[in-house]
Amino acid sequence: MIYLDHNATAPVAPEAVIAMRDALERAWGNPSSTHGPGQDARRLLGTARAQVALLVGCRPDELVFTSGATEANHAALLGAVDPRRPTPRRDRLVLSAVEHPALLALADRLRHFGHVVDLLPVGSDGRIDLDRADALIGTDVALVSVMGANNETGVCMPLADLAAMAHARGALLHADATQLVGKSVLRFADSGADLWSVSAHKVGGPKGVGALVVRKGLDWPALLAGRQERGRRGGTENLPGIAGFGAAAAVAASTLPADLDRMAALRDRLESGACGLPDATVYGAGAPRLPNTSLMRFGNLPAEAVLHGLERAGVVAASGAACHAGGNRPSHVLLAMGATPPQALGGVRFSLGRDTTAAAVEAALDALQATVTRLRHNRRAVAEPATVS
Ligand code: PMP
């Protein structure tokens, strides 16, 4: 099987498996306990915190471990409108239109609670429109929240510009950096953002663990009350998960710049080969993008059909369109970029990983060419049925 869906999740690094097993077998104490087993667990927590901080580019004490990026995103948005935050109270939030569906669903809930949530539009290249951002971010905004890099297109957002705009109006910037970490050299410390959300399973760690990065000095209300994480996130720490996150982060950090160059070269090869197919479009091609991600469309062929053909040939990729009972919904990201609904059902996402080889990319291209050619042929045959005289 050729796995080209690393943005959904990455294979678990062998080092992470070992670290998790070790944590389960040897550091099973409660990190809050003062006795020996507790202190063993506490030391392991400290090691993992330092490893994750190195990859993220933050201070270890800026990391608050969570159950994943979804929880971190909730902590960021709900924290921004929390009455415990210092005055002056601000009730408005500004999010990009291409955020993760869970964040957009939370935004909807916040609207029901009486908060004002505005959506920042993106251009046809998937980048946030900075002029519109300038107009939308007023002095009544508590938080601006954008993805560091979009999970469907890989397009990177102008965090430094947005941070400057937000800060000039007394607002904070949160970046959902789930896709950025491990696929970019941008460090939290250099991003200008006040908060980042990160997730372990996108970098070779396990699922169900992540972190909210909170800039030093920012007093952020806890989503889950409790004493752990210095009062910033209650609940006994998921030590095996955190240890796995740490080990995976250490591996990713040790090979990062070389991995990025290699993935970019393979992604470029994939795109140049795919662009040889008639009516192929690559989304966000002109914008700064992650080196591993390519979202393509092949005329009006539905992504579902292309993916099915690819999987039959042993290649696993993904569609931007969200699955729901009874079919697919057009990708909200592509709609926000100006695609028509049929076009927004056609986005096929290839996302490469550290382990992707040149041979895998060539095999994927062969499968793609065969699939697209066959689907086009079938469609033509349906559109122009043979006449029988
Ligand atoms: N944000 C982005 C950009 C993502 O790609 C994902 C994972 N699909 C999430 C948030 C959610 O992360 P988690 O699975 O850790 O909750």
mmCIF file of C-alpha atoms and ligand atoms in Angstrom:
data_model
loop_
_atom_site.group_PDB
_atom_site.id
_atom_site.type_symbol
_atom_site.label_atom_id
_atom_site.label_comp_id
_atom_site.label_asym_id
_atom_site.label_seq_id
_atom_site.Cartn_x
_atom_site.Cartn_y
_atom_site.Cartn_z
ATOM 1 C CA MET A 1 0.000 0.000 0.000
ATOM 2 C CA ILE A 2 1.233 3.486 -0.838
ATOM 3 C CA TYR A 3 0.031 5.815 1.907
ATOM 4 C CA LEU A 4 -0.316 9.429 0.768
ATOM 5 C CA ASP A 5 -2.662 10.698 3.485
ATOM 6 C CA HIS A 6 -0.230 11.975 6.112
ATOM 7 C CA ASN A 7 -2.324 15.094 6.769
ATOM 8 C CA ALA A 8 -5.078 12.834 8.130
ATOM 9 C CA THR A 9 -2.621 11.003 10.320
ATOM 10 C CA ALA A 10 0.992 9.829 10.094
ATOM 11 C CA PRO A 11 2.158 6.274 10.791
ATOM 12 C CA VAL A 12 3.301 5.970 14.404
ATOM 13 C CA ALA A 13 7.104 6.264 14.668
ATOM 14 C CA PRO A 14 8.749 3.105 16.088
ATOM 15 C CA GLU A 15 10.498 5.342 18.645
ATOM 16 C CA ALA A 16 7.078 6.532 19.849
ATOM 17 C CA VAL A 17 5.864 2.953 20.276
ATOM 18 C CA ILE A 18 8.918 2.153 22.417
ATOM 19 C CA ALA A 19 8.491 5.303 24.508
ATOM 20 C CA MET A 20 4.805 4.554 25.100
ATOM 21 C CA ARG A 21 5.515 1.001 26.105
ATOM 22 C CA ASP A 22 8.242 2.176 28.473
ATOM 23 C CA ALA A 23 5.887 4.728 30.017
ATOM 24 C CA LEU A 24 3.214 2.084 30.562
ATOM 25 C CA GLU A 25 5.596 -0.440 32.046
ATOM 26 C CA ARG A 26 8.008 1.720 33.999
ATOM 27 C CA ALA A 27 6.555 5.181 34.568
ATOM 28 C CA TRP A 28 3.061 4.175 35.616
ATOM 29 C CA GLY A 29 3.056 6.449 38.669
ATOM 30 C CA ASN A 30 0.942 9.573 38.959
ATOM 31 C CA PRO A 31 3.130 12.564 38.051
ATOM 32 C CA SER A 32 1.418 14.559 40.827
ATOM 33 C CA SER A 33 2.517 12.099 43.542
ATOM 34 C CA THR A 34 5.549 12.977 45.624
ATOM 35 C CA HIS A 35 6.803 9.402 46.111
ATOM 36 C CA GLY A 36 9.266 7.498 43.915
ATOM 37 C CA PRO A 37 6.910 6.118 41.238
ATOM 38 C CA GLY A 38 5.272 9.544 40.979
ATOM 39 C CA GLN A 39 8.627 11.257 40.552
ATOM 40 C CA ASP A 40 9.658 8.747 37.835
ATOM 41 C CA ALA A 41 6.495 9.681 35.932
ATOM 42 C CA ARG A 42 7.134 13.369 36.524
ATOM 43 C CA ARG A 43 10.657 13.108 35.086
ATOM 44 C CA LEU A 44 9.306 11.418 31.976
ATOM 45 C CA LEU A 45 6.731 14.169 31.590
ATOM 46 C CA GLY A 46 9.526 16.753 31.769
ATOM 47 C CA THR A 47 11.595 14.940 29.131
ATOM 48 C CA ALA A 48 8.642 14.728 26.738
ATOM 49 C CA ARG A 49 7.782 18.380 27.342
ATOM 50 C CA ALA A 50 11.331 19.408 26.376
ATOM 51 C CA GLN A 51 11.231 17.206 23.244
ATOM 52 C CA VAL A 52 7.901 18.633 22.041
ATOM 53 C CA ALA A 53 9.030 22.198 22.849
ATOM 54 C CA LEU A 54 12.094 21.732 20.662
ATOM 55 C CA LEU A 55 10.030 20.708 17.632
ATOM 56 C CA VAL A 56 7.383 23.395 18.182
ATOM 57 C CA GLY A 57 9.973 26.095 18.858
ATOM 58 C CA CYS A 58 8.559 27.206 22.195
ATOM 59 C CA ARG A 59 9.640 27.143 25.854
ATOM 60 C CA PRO A 60 8.761 23.921 27.687
ATOM 61 C CA ASP A 61 6.670 25.893 30.197
ATOM 62 C CA GLU A 62 4.575 27.327 27.350
ATOM 63 C CA LEU A 63 3.137 23.863 26.571
ATOM 64 C CA VAL A 64 -0.153 22.741 28.071
ATOM 65 C CA PHE A 65 -0.803 19.105 27.144
ATOM 66 C CA THR A 66 -4.328 18.330 25.957
ATOM 67 C CA SER A 67 -6.245 15.455 24.379
ATOM 68 C CA GLY A 68 -5.402 16.763 20.902
ATOM 69 C CA ALA A 69 -5.680 19.803 18.687
ATOM 70 C CA THR A 70 -9.477 19.824 18.872
ATOM 71 C CA GLU A 71 -9.333 20.368 22.638
ATOM 72 C CA ALA A 72 -6.549 22.948 22.223
ATOM 73 C CA ASN A 73 -8.676 24.839 19.674
ATOM 74 C CA HIS A 74 -11.602 24.795 22.114
ATOM 75 C CA ALA A 75 -9.351 26.053 24.923
ATOM 76 C CA ALA A 76 -8.173 28.901 22.699
ATOM 77 C CA LEU A 77 -11.596 30.115 21.575
ATOM 78 C CA LEU A 78 -13.460 29.536 24.829
ATOM 79 C CA GLY A 79 -10.566 31.046 26.782
ATOM 80 C CA ALA A 80 -10.750 34.200 24.675
ATOM 81 C CA VAL A 81 -14.347 34.920 25.722
ATOM 82 C CA ASP A 82 -13.973 33.575 29.271
ATOM 83 C CA PRO A 83 -15.213 36.096 31.868
ATOM 84 C CA ARG A 84 -12.139 35.276 34.000
ATOM 85 C CA ARG A 85 -9.886 37.052 31.495
ATOM 86 C CA PRO A 86 -8.762 40.550 32.385
ATOM 87 C CA THR A 87 -10.933 43.456 31.341
ATOM 88 C CA PRO A 88 -11.760 45.131 29.016
ATOM 89 C CA ARG A 89 -14.088 42.322 27.991
ATOM 90 C CA ARG A 90 -14.323 41.711 24.279
ATOM 91 C CA ASP A 91 -16.944 39.414 22.770
ATOM 92 C CA ARG A 92 -15.973 39.304 19.126
ATOM 93 C CA LEU A 93 -13.925 36.610 17.424
ATOM 94 C CA VAL A 94 -12.532 36.580 13.915
ATOM 95 C CA LEU A 95 -11.868 33.193 12.268
ATOM 96 C CA SER A 96 -10.848 32.291 8.758
ATOM 97 C CA ALA A 97 -13.472 30.696 6.524
ATOM 98 C CA VAL A 98 -11.179 27.710 5.911
ATOM 99 C CA GLU A 99 -10.753 26.567 9.522
ATOM 100 C CA HIS A 100 -11.137 22.952 10.636
ATOM 101 C CA PRO A 101 -14.822 21.870 10.718
ATOM 102 C CA ALA A 102 -14.656 21.354 14.506
ATOM 103 C CA LEU A 103 -13.540 24.949 15.020
ATOM 104 C CA LEU A 104 -16.264 26.261 12.714
ATOM 105 C CA ALA A 105 -18.835 24.168 14.620
ATOM 106 C CA LEU A 106 -17.583 25.690 17.885
ATOM 107 C CA ALA A 107 -17.894 29.144 16.328
ATOM 108 C CA ASP A 108 -21.547 28.355 15.582
ATOM 109 C CA ARG A 109 -22.087 27.364 19.195
ATOM 110 C CA LEU A 110 -20.477 30.582 20.387
ATOM 111 C CA ARG A 111 -22.874 32.546 18.199
ATOM 112 C CA HIS A 112 -25.721 30.819 20.051
ATOM 113 C CA PHE A 113 -24.145 31.989 23.315
ATOM 114 C CA GLY A 114 -24.356 35.567 22.013
ATOM 115 C CA HIS A 115 -20.821 36.102 20.791
ATOM 116 C CA VAL A 116 -20.130 37.706 17.448
ATOM 117 C CA VAL A 117 -17.961 35.551 15.182
ATOM 118 C CA ASP A 118 -16.873 36.892 11.809
ATOM 119 C CA LEU A 119 -15.262 34.867 9.069
ATOM 120 C CA LEU A 120 -12.230 36.094 7.176
ATOM 121 C CA PRO A 121 -12.460 35.315 3.465
ATOM 122 C CA VAL A 122 -9.647 33.779 1.441
ATOM 123 C CA GLY A 123 -8.609 34.478 -2.137
ATOM 124 C CA SER A 124 -8.686 31.968 -4.998
ATOM 125 C CA ASP A 125 -5.166 30.896 -3.909
ATOM 126 C CA GLY A 126 -6.458 29.941 -0.439
ATOM 127 C CA ARG A 127 -4.568 32.739 1.356
ATOM 128 C CA ILE A 128 -6.304 35.055 3.784
ATOM 129 C CA ASP A 129 -7.187 38.375 2.236
ATOM 130 C CA LEU A 130 -5.156 40.815 4.349
ATOM 131 C CA ASP A 131 -7.133 43.883 3.229
ATOM 132 C CA ARG A 132 -10.352 42.252 4.391
ATOM 133 C CA ALA A 133 -8.624 41.191 7.607
ATOM 134 C CA ASP A 134 -7.530 44.773 8.183
ATOM 135 C CA ALA A 135 -11.140 45.928 7.819
ATOM 136 C CA LEU A 136 -12.628 43.135 9.980
ATOM 137 C CA ILE A 137 -10.256 43.175 12.949
ATOM 138 C CA GLY A 138 -11.565 46.016 15.087
ATOM 139 C CA THR A 139 -10.770 47.088 18.639
ATOM 140 C CA ASP A 140 -13.728 44.977 19.886
ATOM 141 C CA VAL A 141 -12.065 41.705 18.805
ATOM 142 C CA ALA A 142 -10.721 39.382 21.520
ATOM 143 C CA LEU A 143 -9.074 36.773 19.320
ATOM 144 C CA VAL A 144 -8.176 36.185 15.696
ATOM 145 C CA SER A 145 -7.895 32.475 14.910
ATOM 146 C CA VAL A 146 -6.440 31.065 11.697
ATOM 147 C CA MET A 147 -4.785 27.841 10.640
ATOM 148 C CA GLY A 148 -1.024 27.988 10.377
ATOM 149 C CA ALA A 149 -1.361 25.853 7.265
ATOM 150 C CA ASN A 150 -4.563 24.535 5.764
ATOM 151 C CA ASN A 151 -5.073 20.785 6.049
ATOM 152 C CA GLU A 152 -6.675 20.474 2.584
ATOM 153 C CA THR A 153 -4.530 22.764 0.436
ATOM 154 C CA GLY A 154 -1.365 23.047 2.543
ATOM 155 C CA VAL A 155 -1.507 26.827 1.997
ATOM 156 C CA CYS A 156 0.357 28.681 4.772
ATOM 157 C CA MET A 157 -1.289 31.711 6.308
ATOM 158 C CA PRO A 158 0.475 35.083 6.834
ATOM 159 C CA LEU A 159 0.764 34.731 10.609
ATOM 160 C CA ALA A 160 3.233 37.590 11.163
ATOM 161 C CA ASP A 161 1.012 40.104 9.301
ATOM 162 C CA LEU A 162 -2.100 38.913 11.123
ATOM 163 C CA ALA A 163 -0.326 39.029 14.491
ATOM 164 C CA ALA A 164 0.741 42.631 13.840
ATOM 165 C CA MET A 165 -2.827 43.583 12.872
ATOM 166 C CA ALA A 166 -4.369 41.827 15.859
ATOM 167 C CA HIS A 167 -1.883 43.247 18.344
ATOM 168 C CA ALA A 168 -2.306 46.791 17.005
ATOM 169 C CA ARG A 169 -6.009 46.509 17.991
ATOM 170 C CA GLY A 170 -5.395 44.872 21.347
ATOM 171 C CA ALA A 171 -6.481 41.414 20.123
ATOM 172 C CA LEU A 172 -4.588 38.113 20.332
ATOM 173 C CA LEU A 173 -3.683 35.701 17.540
ATOM 174 C CA HIS A 174 -4.286 31.968 17.809
ATOM 175 C CA ALA A 175 -2.970 29.650 15.088
ATOM 176 C CA ASP A 176 -4.169 26.098 14.648
ATOM 177 C CA ALA A 177 -0.670 24.852 13.836
ATOM 178 C CA THR A 178 -1.684 21.176 13.658
ATOM 179 C CA GLN A 179 -0.487 20.813 10.065
ATOM 180 C CA LEU A 180 2.416 23.230 10.359
ATOM 181 C CA VAL A 181 4.415 21.394 13.016
ATOM 182 C CA GLY A 182 6.847 18.897 11.495
ATOM 183 C CA LYS A 183 6.212 20.259 7.989
ATOM 184 C CA SER A 184 7.666 23.740 8.323
ATOM 185 C CA VAL A 185 10.646 25.403 9.974
ATOM 186 C CA LEU A 186 8.427 28.146 11.421
ATOM 187 C CA ARG A 187 8.789 28.172 15.199
ATOM 188 C CA PHE A 188 6.097 29.296 17.627
ATOM 189 C CA ALA A 189 8.551 31.822 19.046
ATOM 190 C CA ASP A 190 9.017 33.468 15.635
ATOM 191 C CA SER A 191 5.402 33.278 14.442
ATOM 192 C CA GLY A 192 4.097 36.350 16.252
ATOM 193 C CA ALA A 193 1.150 34.279 17.530
ATOM 194 C CA ASP A 194 0.089 34.185 21.177
ATOM 195 C CA LEU A 195 -1.391 30.669 21.070
ATOM 196 C CA TRP A 196 -0.825 27.593 18.939
ATOM 197 C CA SER A 197 -2.713 24.288 18.797
ATOM 198 C CA VAL A 198 -0.683 21.190 17.986
ATOM 199 C CA SER A 199 -1.410 17.466 17.683
ATOM 200 C CA ALA A 200 0.821 14.415 18.191
ATOM 201 C CA HIS A 201 -0.651 12.112 15.583
ATOM 202 C CA LYS A 202 0.319 14.340 12.660
ATOM 203 C CA VAL A 203 4.023 13.973 13.507
ATOM 204 C CA GLY A 204 4.280 10.252 14.221
ATOM 205 C CA GLY A 205 2.915 10.283 17.758
ATOM 206 C CA PRO A 206 -0.270 8.634 18.996
ATOM 207 C CA LYS A 207 -3.817 9.918 18.627
ATOM 208 C CA GLY A 208 -5.563 11.574 21.541
ATOM 209 C CA VAL A 209 -2.737 13.872 22.633
ATOM 210 C CA GLY A 210 -1.722 17.383 21.673
ATOM 211 C CA ALA A 211 -1.037 20.728 23.271
ATOM 212 C CA LEU A 212 -2.071 24.327 23.528
ATOM 213 C CA VAL A 213 1.006 26.539 23.384
ATOM 214 C CA VAL A 214 0.447 29.656 25.507
ATOM 215 C CA ARG A 215 2.914 32.519 25.144
ATOM 216 C CA LYS A 216 4.907 33.067 28.349
ATOM 217 C CA GLY A 217 3.221 35.673 30.533
ATOM 218 C CA LEU A 218 -0.253 35.148 29.081
ATOM 219 C CA ASP A 219 -2.618 33.968 31.802
ATOM 220 C CA TRP A 220 -5.008 31.646 29.947
ATOM 221 C CA PRO A 221 -8.159 30.252 31.596
ATOM 222 C CA ALA A 222 -8.260 26.465 31.833
ATOM 223 C CA LEU A 223 -10.869 24.660 29.760
ATOM 224 C CA LEU A 224 -10.833 21.763 32.239
ATOM 225 C CA ALA A 225 -10.405 22.870 35.826
ATOM 226 C CA GLY A 226 -7.854 21.056 37.955
ATOM 227 C CA ARG A 227 -4.346 21.323 39.358
ATOM 228 C CA GLN A 228 -2.389 19.550 36.605
ATOM 229 C CA GLU A 229 -0.329 21.440 34.041
ATOM 230 C CA ARG A 230 0.172 24.160 36.685
ATOM 231 C CA GLY A 231 -3.568 24.700 36.902
ATOM 232 C CA ARG A 232 -3.906 25.203 33.171
ATOM 233 C CA ARG A 233 -5.498 21.817 32.321
ATOM 234 C CA GLY A 234 -7.077 19.481 34.823
ATOM 235 C CA GLY A 235 -6.946 15.692 34.590
ATOM 236 C CA THR A 236 -4.149 13.200 35.254
ATOM 237 C CA GLU A 237 -1.748 13.516 32.351
ATOM 238 C CA ASN A 238 -1.935 10.957 29.529
ATOM 239 C CA LEU A 239 1.658 9.999 30.194
ATOM 240 C CA PRO A 240 2.023 7.176 27.617
ATOM 241 C CA GLY A 241 0.553 9.445 24.956
ATOM 242 C CA ILE A 242 2.711 12.393 25.959
ATOM 243 C CA ALA A 243 5.837 10.183 26.042
ATOM 244 C CA GLY A 244 4.971 8.967 22.510
ATOM 245 C CA PHE A 245 4.458 12.578 21.397
ATOM 246 C CA GLY A 246 7.874 13.492 22.838
ATOM 247 C CA ALA A 247 9.704 10.629 21.139
ATOM 248 C CA ALA A 248 8.022 11.312 17.778
ATOM 249 C CA ALA A 249 8.816 15.024 18.098
ATOM 250 C CA ALA A 250 12.483 14.232 18.814
ATOM 251 C CA VAL A 251 12.739 12.117 15.655
ATOM 252 C CA ALA A 252 10.946 14.733 13.545
ATOM 253 C CA ALA A 253 13.137 17.560 14.884
ATOM 254 C CA SER A 254 16.356 15.665 14.201
ATOM 255 C CA THR A 255 15.651 15.265 10.477
ATOM 256 C CA LEU A 256 13.380 18.228 9.800
ATOM 257 C CA PRO A 257 15.119 20.500 7.264
ATOM 258 C CA ALA A 258 16.302 17.548 5.133
ATOM 259 C CA ASP A 259 12.830 15.949 5.247
ATOM 260 C CA LEU A 260 11.214 19.171 4.072
ATOM 261 C CA ASP A 261 13.521 19.472 1.043
ATOM 262 C CA ARG A 262 12.989 15.854 0.090
ATOM 263 C CA MET A 263 9.201 16.040 0.447
ATOM 264 C CA ALA A 264 9.079 19.255 -1.596
ATOM 265 C CA ALA A 265 11.014 17.611 -4.448
ATOM 266 C CA LEU A 266 8.694 14.592 -4.417
ATOM 267 C CA ARG A 267 5.586 16.779 -4.210
ATOM 268 C CA ASP A 268 6.849 18.820 -7.205
ATOM 269 C CA ARG A 269 7.420 15.621 -9.163
ATOM 270 C CA LEU A 270 3.895 14.428 -8.295
ATOM 271 C CA GLU A 271 2.413 17.720 -9.458
ATOM 272 C CA SER A 272 4.398 17.951 -12.681
ATOM 273 C CA GLY A 273 3.368 14.396 -13.564
ATOM 274 C CA ALA A 274 -0.284 14.966 -12.653
ATOM 275 C CA CYS A 275 -0.394 18.227 -14.604
ATOM 276 C CA GLY A 276 0.282 16.193 -17.741
ATOM 277 C CA LEU A 277 -3.285 14.882 -17.396
ATOM 278 C CA PRO A 278 -5.938 16.928 -19.224
ATOM 279 C CA ASP A 279 -7.832 19.501 -17.095
ATOM 280 C CA ALA A 280 -5.677 18.951 -14.007
ATOM 281 C CA THR A 281 -5.698 21.847 -11.538
ATOM 282 C CA VAL A 282 -3.463 22.225 -8.484
ATOM 283 C CA TYR A 283 -5.015 24.418 -5.784
ATOM 284 C CA GLY A 284 -2.945 27.127 -4.127
ATOM 285 C CA ALA A 285 0.014 26.431 -6.429
ATOM 286 C CA GLY A 286 1.093 30.087 -6.392
ATOM 287 C CA ALA A 287 0.847 30.524 -2.624
ATOM 288 C CA PRO A 288 3.360 29.546 0.063
ATOM 289 C CA ARG A 289 2.469 25.934 0.863
ATOM 290 C CA LEU A 290 3.550 23.024 3.015
ATOM 291 C CA PRO A 291 6.121 20.936 1.141
ATOM 292 C CA ASN A 292 4.118 17.710 1.503
ATOM 293 C CA THR A 293 0.594 18.653 0.395
ATOM 294 C CA SER A 294 -1.040 18.825 -3.005
ATOM 295 C CA LEU A 295 -4.769 19.295 -3.583
ATOM 296 C CA MET A 296 -5.742 18.598 -7.189
ATOM 297 C CA ARG A 297 -8.837 18.373 -9.328
ATOM 298 C CA PHE A 298 -9.227 16.567 -12.638
ATOM 299 C CA GLY A 299 -11.875 18.439 -14.606
ATOM 300 C CA ASN A 300 -15.222 17.650 -13.042
ATOM 301 C CA LEU A 301 -14.356 14.109 -11.998
ATOM 302 C CA PRO A 302 -15.690 13.532 -8.481
ATOM 303 C CA ALA A 303 -12.936 12.905 -5.937
ATOM 304 C CA GLU A 304 -14.775 9.856 -4.652
ATOM 305 C CA ALA A 305 -14.406 8.079 -8.026
ATOM 306 C CA VAL A 306 -10.724 9.015 -8.382
ATOM 307 C CA LEU A 307 -9.952 7.868 -4.832
ATOM 308 C CA HIS A 308 -11.763 4.598 -5.355
ATOM 309 C CA GLY A 309 -9.714 3.920 -8.510
ATOM 310 C CA LEU A 310 -6.494 4.849 -6.729
ATOM 311 C CA GLU A 311 -7.227 2.581 -3.793
ATOM 312 C CA ARG A 312 -7.939 -0.338 -6.118
ATOM 313 C CA ALA A 313 -4.421 0.260 -7.465
ATOM 314 C CA GLY A 314 -3.006 0.307 -3.915
ATOM 315 C CA VAL A 315 -2.695 4.071 -3.453
ATOM 316 C CA VAL A 316 -4.374 5.773 -0.506
ATOM 317 C CA ALA A 317 -5.114 9.511 -0.701
ATOM 318 C CA ALA A 318 -7.984 11.679 0.557
ATOM 319 C CA SER A 319 -10.700 14.044 -0.479
ATOM 320 C CA GLY A 320 -11.237 17.497 0.969
ATOM 321 C CA ALA A 321 -14.966 16.894 0.886
ATOM 322 C CA ALA A 322 -16.374 15.814 4.237
ATOM 323 C CA CYS A 323 -18.106 12.453 4.326
ATOM 324 C CA HIS A 324 -21.519 12.233 5.902
ATOM 325 C CA ALA A 325 -24.259 9.665 5.789
ATOM 326 C CA GLY A 326 -25.411 9.194 2.232
ATOM 327 C CA GLY A 327 -22.617 10.951 0.394
ATOM 328 C CA ASN A 328 -20.090 13.740 0.310
ATOM 329 C CA ARG A 329 -20.437 17.411 1.044
ATOM 330 C CA PRO A 330 -18.460 19.869 -1.093
ATOM 331 C CA SER A 331 -15.242 21.038 0.580
ATOM 332 C CA HIS A 332 -15.878 24.294 2.482
ATOM 333 C CA VAL A 333 -12.257 25.215 1.775
ATOM 334 C CA LEU A 334 -12.672 24.975 -1.996
ATOM 335 C CA LEU A 335 -16.029 26.788 -1.856
ATOM 336 C CA ALA A 336 -14.322 29.593 0.098
ATOM 337 C CA MET A 337 -11.676 29.723 -2.655
ATOM 338 C CA GLY A 338 -14.409 30.319 -5.246
ATOM 339 C CA ALA A 339 -14.931 26.772 -6.582
ATOM 340 C CA THR A 340 -18.398 25.747 -7.776
ATOM 341 C CA PRO A 341 -20.109 22.949 -5.768
ATOM 342 C CA PRO A 342 -19.256 20.246 -8.384
ATOM 343 C CA GLN A 343 -15.654 21.475 -8.444
ATOM 344 C CA ALA A 344 -15.597 21.449 -4.639
ATOM 345 C CA LEU A 345 -16.489 17.743 -4.745
ATOM 346 C CA GLY A 346 -13.468 17.075 -6.953
ATOM 347 C CA GLY A 347 -10.504 17.918 -4.700
ATOM 348 C CA VAL A 348 -8.121 14.982 -4.323
ATOM 349 C CA ARG A 349 -5.487 15.516 -1.633
ATOM 350 C CA PHE A 350 -2.111 13.829 -1.694
ATOM 351 C CA SER A 351 -0.113 14.361 1.480
ATOM 352 C CA LEU A 352 3.391 12.931 1.672
ATOM 353 C CA GLY A 353 5.403 11.968 4.727
ATOM 354 C CA ARG A 354 8.989 11.485 5.814
ATOM 355 C CA ASP A 355 8.730 7.850 4.739
ATOM 356 C CA THR A 356 7.436 8.556 1.198
ATOM 357 C CA THR A 357 9.866 7.363 -1.476
ATOM 358 C CA ALA A 358 10.461 8.441 -5.083
ATOM 359 C CA ALA A 359 9.322 4.983 -6.210
ATOM 360 C CA ALA A 360 6.030 5.431 -4.318
ATOM 361 C CA VAL A 361 5.414 8.751 -6.080
ATOM 362 C CA GLU A 362 6.071 7.193 -9.512
ATOM 363 C CA ALA A 363 3.689 4.324 -8.712
ATOM 364 C CA ALA A 364 1.052 6.792 -7.508
ATOM 365 C CA LEU A 365 1.411 8.758 -10.750
ATOM 366 C CA ASP A 366 0.939 5.598 -12.837
ATOM 367 C CA ALA A 367 -2.179 4.730 -10.825
ATOM 368 C CA LEU A 368 -3.503 8.277 -11.158
ATOM 369 C CA GLN A 369 -2.984 8.358 -14.904
ATOM 370 C CA ALA A 370 -4.694 4.980 -15.364
ATOM 371 C CA THR A 371 -7.610 5.955 -13.094
ATOM 372 C CA VAL A 372 -8.259 9.381 -14.618
ATOM 373 C CA THR A 373 -7.999 8.023 -18.173
ATOM 374 C CA ARG A 374 -10.436 5.190 -17.412
ATOM 375 C CA LEU A 375 -12.936 7.469 -15.645
ATOM 376 C CA ARG A 376 -12.869 9.957 -18.523
ATOM 377 C CA HIS A 377 -13.354 7.184 -21.023
ATOM 378 C CA ASN A 378 -16.347 5.817 -19.072
ATOM 379 C CA ARG A 379 -17.872 9.269 -18.773
ATOM 380 C CA ARG A 380 -17.487 9.880 -22.499
ATOM 381 C CA ALA A 381 -19.073 6.532 -23.199
ATOM 382 C CA VAL A 382 -22.075 7.516 -21.028
ATOM 383 C CA ALA A 383 -22.310 11.016 -22.515
ATOM 384 C CA GLU A 384 -22.080 9.775 -26.118
ATOM 385 C CA PRO A 385 -23.795 6.381 -26.250
ATOM 386 C CA ALA A 386 -22.949 4.370 -29.358
ATOM 387 C CA THR A 387 -25.734 4.625 -31.945
ATOM 388 C CA VAL A 388 -27.138 1.372 -33.204
ATOM 389 C CA SER A 389 -28.512 1.517 -36.743
HETATM 390 N N1 PMP B 1 -6.818 21.110 13.111
HETATM 391 C C1 PMP B 1 -6.355 20.677 11.948
HETATM 392 C C2 PMP B 1 -5.829 21.665 10.953
HETATM 393 C C3 PMP B 1 -6.337 19.310 11.654
HETATM 394 O O1 PMP B 1 -5.870 18.892 10.473
HETATM 395 C C4 PMP B 1 -6.815 18.401 12.626
HETATM 396 C C5 PMP B 1 -6.818 16.920 12.365
HETATM 397 N N2 PMP B 1 -7.646 16.538 11.299
HETATM 398 C C6 PMP B 1 -7.295 18.913 13.839
HETATM 399 C C7 PMP B 1 -7.276 20.265 14.051
HETATM 400 C C8 PMP B 1 -7.789 18.001 14.929
HETATM 401 O O2 PMP B 1 -6.701 17.404 15.595
HETATM 402 P P1 PMP B 1 -6.922 16.221 16.654
HETATM 403 O O3 PMP B 1 -7.199 15.002 15.853
HETATM 404 O O4 PMP B 1 -5.634 16.147 17.415
HETATM 405 O O5 PMP B 1 -8.044 16.620 17.549
#
